[in-house]
Structures are given as C-alpha cells and as structure tokens.
Amino acid sequence: MFGIMAVVGLVCGARIRALAGSYDDGPAWAPAPGAVELTCAAVVVVLAWRAGPAYACFAVIGTALAVIDWRTSTLPDAITLPAYPIMALALLPTGELAGALAGGAALIAVYGVLWLVRPDAMGFGDVKLAGLIGMACGTLGWEAVAAAALAGQVLGALYALVLLLTGRGTRHTQFPFGPFMLLGAFTTLCLAG
C-alpha cells in the first residue's frame, strides 16, 4: 500500500510543481528538480503510515498549498475552497467527520479573530487554510487541533527570529505563513496518529 501511496505522491508532486509555476510570472523561489515530487511522496507516505490512508488527501492538498504559498505568498481559493468538501469525503471513513467539522470551524474562528485584529500580519488565505488544518486534526480530538495551531505559530515565530538574527529581515518583514501552519499540522498528525 505504501508503494502505491509513494507513486501517488510523486505523480501529484509533478502536478503541484506545474500548478505552482502557473501562479506567477517569475519565481521568487524555484525548488530544485524533483524536490516537490519527493516531498509530496514523503508527506503522503508518512501521513498515511502514521495517521491513516484518509490523510493522504490532506498531504497532497497541504503540499500544494505550502509550495504555492512559499513561491507566491498566495493561498489560492481555487485550491482551498474545493478542498473542504474533498477533505470531508476523504475523512468520512475515519468515523470522526463531526470532530473534523468542529475542528475546522474552531480554527477558522480563532484565525478569523487573529486576522480581524491584525489584518496586516496575516492574510485571509491563512484563515481558510486554518479550517482545513482544523478538519484534519479534528478527527484526532481537540488536543490535536490546539497542538497543530500552536505548532504552526511557534514554527513561524522561530523562522521570524532566524530572519532577525541573521539580518535578513526586520520586525516588519512579511513571509508566507501557510507553510509553517502546514508543517505544524503534518507534525501533529504524525505524532498524534
């Protein structure tokens, strides 16, 4: 089964690379050849192994959003919005769809408040992404939802600190936050699964 998951990840990774390139005129960052494909395959296999096959869908969607956000500072609605019903269908076999929907609603509310308080510090795309993360982690309980949200914040703060300490950024430097949110969610799913 994991061999099939790896192939799915490789094929999806190739599509993600092409999709990410279509969102801008010139890349600010272009991944090394094969990096997106191998990363997607690894995330799919590890999440399927640690959390279950139902999470392979979230692995592909999350990898696509992380690559696109890192490359363009955009979390496109064309991916995030259709991902909600797709994720609901993928998570249905877990028997925890109610928890997934509750987790998604809770993180949308939390990130929505953060966005209202400081719209210059967080994009609305991050709010929509938070709902997907809440759905994925909500199947494992409220602790997983809270851990994923906290992990994303901590990872983003550590990256900002590195930028400050290396002189590559200031307190006002903006960077895509979605990849850190997703890394926190992937880590939480792997440890809690």
PDB file of C-alpha atoms in Angstrom:
ATOM      1  CA  MET A   1       0.000   0.000   0.000  1.00  0.00           C
ATOM      2  CA  PHE A   2       2.778   2.472   0.847  1.00  0.00           C
ATOM      3  CA  GLY A   3       4.370   1.881  -2.550  1.00  0.00           C
ATOM      4  CA  ILE A   4       1.122   2.963  -4.187  1.00  0.00           C
ATOM      5  CA  MET A   5       0.971   5.984  -1.868  1.00  0.00           C
ATOM      6  CA  ALA A   6       4.525   6.936  -2.878  1.00  0.00           C
ATOM      7  CA  VAL A   7       3.636   6.749  -6.567  1.00  0.00           C
ATOM      8  CA  VAL A   8       0.526   8.855  -5.940  1.00  0.00           C
ATOM      9  CA  GLY A   9       2.704  11.390  -4.120  1.00  0.00           C
ATOM     10  CA  LEU A  10       5.233  11.519  -6.963  1.00  0.00           C
ATOM     11  CA  VAL A  11       2.544  11.990  -9.607  1.00  0.00           C
ATOM     12  CA  CYS A  12       0.751  14.629  -7.532  1.00  0.00           C
ATOM     13  CA  GLY A  13       4.076  16.338  -6.796  1.00  0.00           C
ATOM     14  CA  ALA A  14       4.742  16.718 -10.521  1.00  0.00           C
ATOM     15  CA  ARG A  15       1.326  18.314 -10.944  1.00  0.00           C
ATOM     16  CA  ILE A  16       1.936  20.571  -7.934  1.00  0.00           C
ATOM     17  CA  ARG A  17       5.202  21.812  -9.472  1.00  0.00           C
ATOM     18  CA  ALA A  18       3.385  22.758 -12.690  1.00  0.00           C
ATOM     19  CA  LEU A  19       0.488  24.302 -10.774  1.00  0.00           C
ATOM     20  CA  ALA A  20       2.788  26.392  -8.569  1.00  0.00           C
ATOM     21  CA  GLY A  21       4.553  27.744 -11.644  1.00  0.00           C
ATOM     22  CA  SER A  22       1.235  28.914 -13.096  1.00  0.00           C
ATOM     23  CA  TYR A  23       0.531  31.297 -10.205  1.00  0.00           C
ATOM     24  CA  ASP A  24       3.171  33.906 -11.011  1.00  0.00           C
ATOM     25  CA  ASP A  25       5.213  35.432 -13.841  1.00  0.00           C
ATOM     26  CA  GLY A  26       8.630  34.698 -12.426  1.00  0.00           C
ATOM     27  CA  PRO A  27       9.524  32.607  -9.411  1.00  0.00           C
ATOM     28  CA  ALA A  28      10.931  34.282  -6.350  1.00  0.00           C
ATOM     29  CA  TRP A  29      11.904  30.771  -5.338  1.00  0.00           C
ATOM     30  CA  ALA A  30      12.065  27.736  -7.566  1.00  0.00           C
ATOM     31  CA  PRO A  31      12.534  24.312  -5.955  1.00  0.00           C
ATOM     32  CA  ALA A  32      15.306  22.009  -7.103  1.00  0.00           C
ATOM     33  CA  PRO A  33      14.314  19.455  -9.751  1.00  0.00           C
ATOM     34  CA  GLY A  34      12.459  16.581  -8.119  1.00  0.00           C
ATOM     35  CA  ALA A  35      12.186  18.291  -4.726  1.00  0.00           C
ATOM     36  CA  VAL A  36       8.424  18.890  -4.885  1.00  0.00           C
ATOM     37  CA  GLU A  37       7.756  15.382  -6.172  1.00  0.00           C
ATOM     38  CA  LEU A  38       9.878  13.717  -3.478  1.00  0.00           C
ATOM     39  CA  THR A  39       8.495  15.951  -0.743  1.00  0.00           C
ATOM     40  CA  CYS A  40       4.906  15.220  -1.747  1.00  0.00           C
ATOM     41  CA  ALA A  41       5.615  11.474  -1.899  1.00  0.00           C
ATOM     42  CA  ALA A  42       7.275  11.551   1.533  1.00  0.00           C
ATOM     43  CA  VAL A  43       4.447  13.537   3.141  1.00  0.00           C
ATOM     44  CA  VAL A  44       1.789  11.266   1.625  1.00  0.00           C
ATOM     45  CA  VAL A  45       3.550   8.084   2.771  1.00  0.00           C
ATOM     46  CA  VAL A  46       4.379   9.325   6.279  1.00  0.00           C
ATOM     47  CA  LEU A  47       0.886  10.726   6.938  1.00  0.00           C
ATOM     48  CA  ALA A  48      -0.771   7.586   5.561  1.00  0.00           C
ATOM     49  CA  TRP A  49       1.509   5.457   7.754  1.00  0.00           C
ATOM     50  CA  ARG A  50       1.202   7.498  10.954  1.00  0.00           C
ATOM     51  CA  ALA A  51      -2.376   8.828  10.747  1.00  0.00           C
ATOM     52  CA  GLY A  52      -4.060   6.577   8.166  1.00  0.00           C
ATOM     53  CA  PRO A  53      -4.760   6.459   4.427  1.00  0.00           C
ATOM     54  CA  ALA A  54      -7.572   9.013   4.744  1.00  0.00           C
ATOM     55  CA  TYR A  55      -4.917  11.689   5.370  1.00  0.00           C
ATOM     56  CA  ALA A  56      -3.178  11.174   2.006  1.00  0.00           C
ATOM     57  CA  CYS A  57      -5.628  13.678   0.544  1.00  0.00           C
ATOM     58  CA  PHE A  58      -4.653  16.304   3.123  1.00  0.00           C
ATOM     59  CA  ALA A  59      -0.987  15.556   2.411  1.00  0.00           C
ATOM     60  CA  VAL A  60      -1.399  16.356  -1.287  1.00  0.00           C
ATOM     61  CA  ILE A  61      -3.560  19.439  -0.713  1.00  0.00           C
ATOM     62  CA  GLY A  62      -1.241  20.697   2.029  1.00  0.00           C
ATOM     63  CA  THR A  63       1.904  20.155  -0.024  1.00  0.00           C
ATOM     64  CA  ALA A  64       0.363  22.031  -2.951  1.00  0.00           C
ATOM     65  CA  LEU A  65      -0.664  24.944  -0.748  1.00  0.00           C
ATOM     66  CA  ALA A  66       2.723  25.083   1.021  1.00  0.00           C
ATOM     67  CA  VAL A  67       4.668  25.157  -2.260  1.00  0.00           C
ATOM     68  CA  ILE A  68       2.388  27.748  -3.852  1.00  0.00           C
ATOM     69  CA  ASP A  69       2.353  29.947  -0.751  1.00  0.00           C
ATOM     70  CA  TRP A  70       6.124  29.803  -0.330  1.00  0.00           C
ATOM     71  CA  ARG A  71       6.619  30.620  -4.008  1.00  0.00           C
ATOM     72  CA  THR A  72       3.969  33.330  -4.394  1.00  0.00           C
ATOM     73  CA  SER A  73       2.725  34.344  -0.894  1.00  0.00           C
ATOM     74  CA  THR A  74      -0.741  33.251  -2.028  1.00  0.00           C
ATOM     75  CA  LEU A  75      -3.107  30.542  -0.832  1.00  0.00           C
ATOM     76  CA  PRO A  76      -5.440  30.363  -3.842  1.00  0.00           C
ATOM     77  CA  ASP A  77      -9.173  29.966  -3.333  1.00  0.00           C
ATOM     78  CA  ALA A  78      -9.170  27.679  -6.390  1.00  0.00           C
ATOM     79  CA  ILE A  79      -7.479  25.091  -4.145  1.00  0.00           C
ATOM     80  CA  THR A  80      -8.561  25.909  -0.597  1.00  0.00           C
ATOM     81  CA  LEU A  81     -12.306  26.196  -1.177  1.00  0.00           C
ATOM     82  CA  PRO A  82     -12.826  22.932  -3.124  1.00  0.00           C
ATOM     83  CA  ALA A  83     -10.548  21.226  -0.591  1.00  0.00           C
ATOM     84  CA  TYR A  84     -13.248  21.485   2.097  1.00  0.00           C
ATOM     85  CA  PRO A  85     -15.729  19.018   0.552  1.00  0.00           C
ATOM     86  CA  ILE A  86     -12.874  16.851  -0.751  1.00  0.00           C
ATOM     87  CA  MET A  87     -11.396  16.642   2.754  1.00  0.00           C
ATOM     88  CA  ALA A  88     -14.815  15.881   4.246  1.00  0.00           C
ATOM     89  CA  LEU A  89     -15.237  12.951   1.854  1.00  0.00           C
ATOM     90  CA  ALA A  90     -11.684  11.718   2.474  1.00  0.00           C
ATOM     91  CA  LEU A  91     -12.135  11.873   6.260  1.00  0.00           C
ATOM     92  CA  LEU A  92     -15.556  10.194   6.225  1.00  0.00           C
ATOM     93  CA  PRO A  93     -14.035   6.689   6.675  1.00  0.00           C
ATOM     94  CA  THR A  94     -12.404   7.798   9.941  1.00  0.00           C
ATOM     95  CA  GLY A  95     -15.845   7.932  11.576  1.00  0.00           C
ATOM     96  CA  GLU A  96     -14.874  11.296  13.034  1.00  0.00           C
ATOM     97  CA  LEU A  97     -16.423  13.675  10.498  1.00  0.00           C
ATOM     98  CA  ALA A  98     -18.283  15.595  13.224  1.00  0.00           C
ATOM     99  CA  GLY A  99     -14.975  16.174  15.044  1.00  0.00           C
ATOM    100  CA  ALA A 100     -13.353  17.210  11.768  1.00  0.00           C
ATOM    101  CA  LEU A 101     -16.055  19.776  11.049  1.00  0.00           C
ATOM    102  CA  ALA A 102     -15.953  21.095  14.617  1.00  0.00           C
ATOM    103  CA  GLY A 103     -12.148  21.370  14.495  1.00  0.00           C
ATOM    104  CA  GLY A 104     -12.335  23.195  11.170  1.00  0.00           C
ATOM    105  CA  ALA A 105     -14.938  25.645  12.463  1.00  0.00           C
ATOM    106  CA  ALA A 106     -12.935  26.273  15.642  1.00  0.00           C
ATOM    107  CA  LEU A 107      -9.690  27.087  13.822  1.00  0.00           C
ATOM    108  CA  ILE A 108     -11.499  29.285  11.306  1.00  0.00           C
ATOM    109  CA  ALA A 109     -12.949  31.226  14.251  1.00  0.00           C
ATOM    110  CA  VAL A 110      -9.592  31.554  16.031  1.00  0.00           C
ATOM    111  CA  TYR A 111      -7.668  32.588  12.920  1.00  0.00           C
ATOM    112  CA  GLY A 112     -10.557  34.820  11.851  1.00  0.00           C
ATOM    113  CA  VAL A 113     -10.243  36.773  15.096  1.00  0.00           C
ATOM    114  CA  LEU A 114      -6.454  36.999  14.632  1.00  0.00           C
ATOM    115  CA  TRP A 115      -6.987  38.284  11.101  1.00  0.00           C
ATOM    116  CA  LEU A 116      -9.548  40.871  12.269  1.00  0.00           C
ATOM    117  CA  VAL A 117      -7.201  42.106  14.990  1.00  0.00           C
ATOM    118  CA  ARG A 118      -4.101  42.292  12.736  1.00  0.00           C
ATOM    119  CA  PRO A 119      -5.031  42.006   9.035  1.00  0.00           C
ATOM    120  CA  ASP A 120      -1.581  43.320   8.116  1.00  0.00           C
ATOM    121  CA  ALA A 121       0.103  40.391   9.889  1.00  0.00           C
ATOM    122  CA  MET A 122      -1.938  37.536   8.403  1.00  0.00           C
ATOM    123  CA  GLY A 123      -3.741  37.017   5.129  1.00  0.00           C
ATOM    124  CA  PHE A 124      -7.310  35.801   4.819  1.00  0.00           C
ATOM    125  CA  GLY A 125      -5.956  32.783   2.943  1.00  0.00           C
ATOM    126  CA  ASP A 126      -4.387  31.684   6.233  1.00  0.00           C
ATOM    127  CA  VAL A 127      -7.844  31.772   7.836  1.00  0.00           C
ATOM    128  CA  LYS A 128      -9.232  29.477   5.133  1.00  0.00           C
ATOM    129  CA  LEU A 129      -6.204  27.182   5.447  1.00  0.00           C
ATOM    130  CA  ALA A 130      -6.759  27.015   9.223  1.00  0.00           C
ATOM    131  CA  GLY A 131     -10.145  25.422   8.575  1.00  0.00           C
ATOM    132  CA  LEU A 132      -8.558  22.617   6.550  1.00  0.00           C
ATOM    133  CA  ILE A 133      -5.958  22.053   9.260  1.00  0.00           C
ATOM    134  CA  GLY A 134      -8.703  22.007  11.898  1.00  0.00           C
ATOM    135  CA  MET A 135     -10.621  19.423   9.875  1.00  0.00           C
ATOM    136  CA  ALA A 136      -7.604  17.131   9.508  1.00  0.00           C
ATOM    137  CA  CYS A 137      -6.601  17.379  13.156  1.00  0.00           C
ATOM    138  CA  GLY A 138     -10.171  17.485  14.487  1.00  0.00           C
ATOM    139  CA  THR A 139     -10.541  13.785  13.740  1.00  0.00           C
ATOM    140  CA  LEU A 140      -7.954  13.154  16.469  1.00  0.00           C
ATOM    141  CA  GLY A 141      -9.516  15.421  19.104  1.00  0.00           C
ATOM    142  CA  TRP A 142      -9.248  18.929  20.476  1.00  0.00           C
ATOM    143  CA  GLU A 143      -5.709  18.399  21.750  1.00  0.00           C
ATOM    144  CA  ALA A 144      -4.523  17.740  18.197  1.00  0.00           C
ATOM    145  CA  VAL A 145      -6.324  20.850  16.903  1.00  0.00           C
ATOM    146  CA  ALA A 146      -4.700  23.005  19.594  1.00  0.00           C
ATOM    147  CA  ALA A 147      -1.287  21.383  19.093  1.00  0.00           C
ATOM    148  CA  ALA A 148      -1.383  21.963  15.317  1.00  0.00           C
ATOM    149  CA  ALA A 149      -2.386  25.619  15.756  1.00  0.00           C
ATOM    150  CA  LEU A 150       0.307  26.193  18.367  1.00  0.00           C
ATOM    151  CA  ALA A 151       2.976  24.341  16.370  1.00  0.00           C
ATOM    152  CA  GLY A 152       2.314  26.494  13.310  1.00  0.00           C
ATOM    153  CA  GLN A 153       2.609  29.684  15.368  1.00  0.00           C
ATOM    154  CA  VAL A 154       5.830  28.519  17.044  1.00  0.00           C
ATOM    155  CA  LEU A 155       7.437  27.447  13.758  1.00  0.00           C
ATOM    156  CA  GLY A 156       6.525  30.764  12.128  1.00  0.00           C
ATOM    157  CA  ALA A 157       7.913  32.684  15.106  1.00  0.00           C
ATOM    158  CA  LEU A 158      11.162  30.680  15.004  1.00  0.00           C
ATOM    159  CA  TYR A 159      11.565  31.465  11.302  1.00  0.00           C
ATOM    160  CA  ALA A 160      10.984  35.178  12.002  1.00  0.00           C
ATOM    161  CA  LEU A 161      13.590  35.004  14.760  1.00  0.00           C
ATOM    162  CA  VAL A 162      16.108  33.427  12.379  1.00  0.00           C
ATOM    163  CA  LEU A 163      15.433  36.227   9.873  1.00  0.00           C
ATOM    164  CA  LEU A 164      16.041  38.827  12.588  1.00  0.00           C
ATOM    165  CA  LEU A 165      19.188  37.190  13.962  1.00  0.00           C
ATOM    166  CA  THR A 166      20.741  36.729  10.531  1.00  0.00           C
ATOM    167  CA  GLY A 167      19.919  40.272   9.442  1.00  0.00           C
ATOM    168  CA  ARG A 168      17.777  39.049   6.551  1.00  0.00           C
ATOM    169  CA  GLY A 169      14.643  40.623   7.993  1.00  0.00           C
ATOM    170  CA  THR A 170      13.203  43.180  10.394  1.00  0.00           C
ATOM    171  CA  ARG A 171      10.204  43.171  12.719  1.00  0.00           C
ATOM    172  CA  HIS A 172       8.125  44.204   9.713  1.00  0.00           C
ATOM    173  CA  THR A 173       9.369  41.594   7.248  1.00  0.00           C
ATOM    174  CA  GLN A 174       6.491  39.584   5.843  1.00  0.00           C
ATOM    175  CA  PHE A 175       6.773  35.975   4.757  1.00  0.00           C
ATOM    176  CA  PRO A 176       4.280  33.263   3.827  1.00  0.00           C
ATOM    177  CA  PHE A 177       2.803  31.735   6.962  1.00  0.00           C
ATOM    178  CA  GLY A 178       0.912  28.837   5.354  1.00  0.00           C
ATOM    179  CA  PRO A 179       3.933  26.507   5.083  1.00  0.00           C
ATOM    180  CA  PHE A 180       4.562  26.826   8.836  1.00  0.00           C
ATOM    181  CA  MET A 181       0.894  26.190   9.629  1.00  0.00           C
ATOM    182  CA  LEU A 182       1.001  23.081   7.437  1.00  0.00           C
ATOM    183  CA  LEU A 183       4.298  21.848   8.859  1.00  0.00           C
ATOM    184  CA  GLY A 184       2.776  22.169  12.340  1.00  0.00           C
ATOM    185  CA  ALA A 185      -0.285  20.213  11.218  1.00  0.00           C
ATOM    186  CA  PHE A 186       1.735  17.485   9.489  1.00  0.00           C
ATOM    187  CA  THR A 187       3.927  17.105  12.576  1.00  0.00           C
ATOM    188  CA  THR A 188       0.897  16.954  14.877  1.00  0.00           C
ATOM    189  CA  LEU A 189      -0.805  14.317  12.724  1.00  0.00           C
ATOM    190  CA  CYS A 190       2.348  12.210  12.636  1.00  0.00           C
ATOM    191  CA  LEU A 191       2.901  12.384  16.399  1.00  0.00           C
ATOM    192  CA  ALA A 192      -0.760  12.003  17.394  1.00  0.00           C
ATOM    193  CA  GLY A 193      -1.626   9.332  14.804  1.00  0.00           C
TER     194      GLY A 193
END
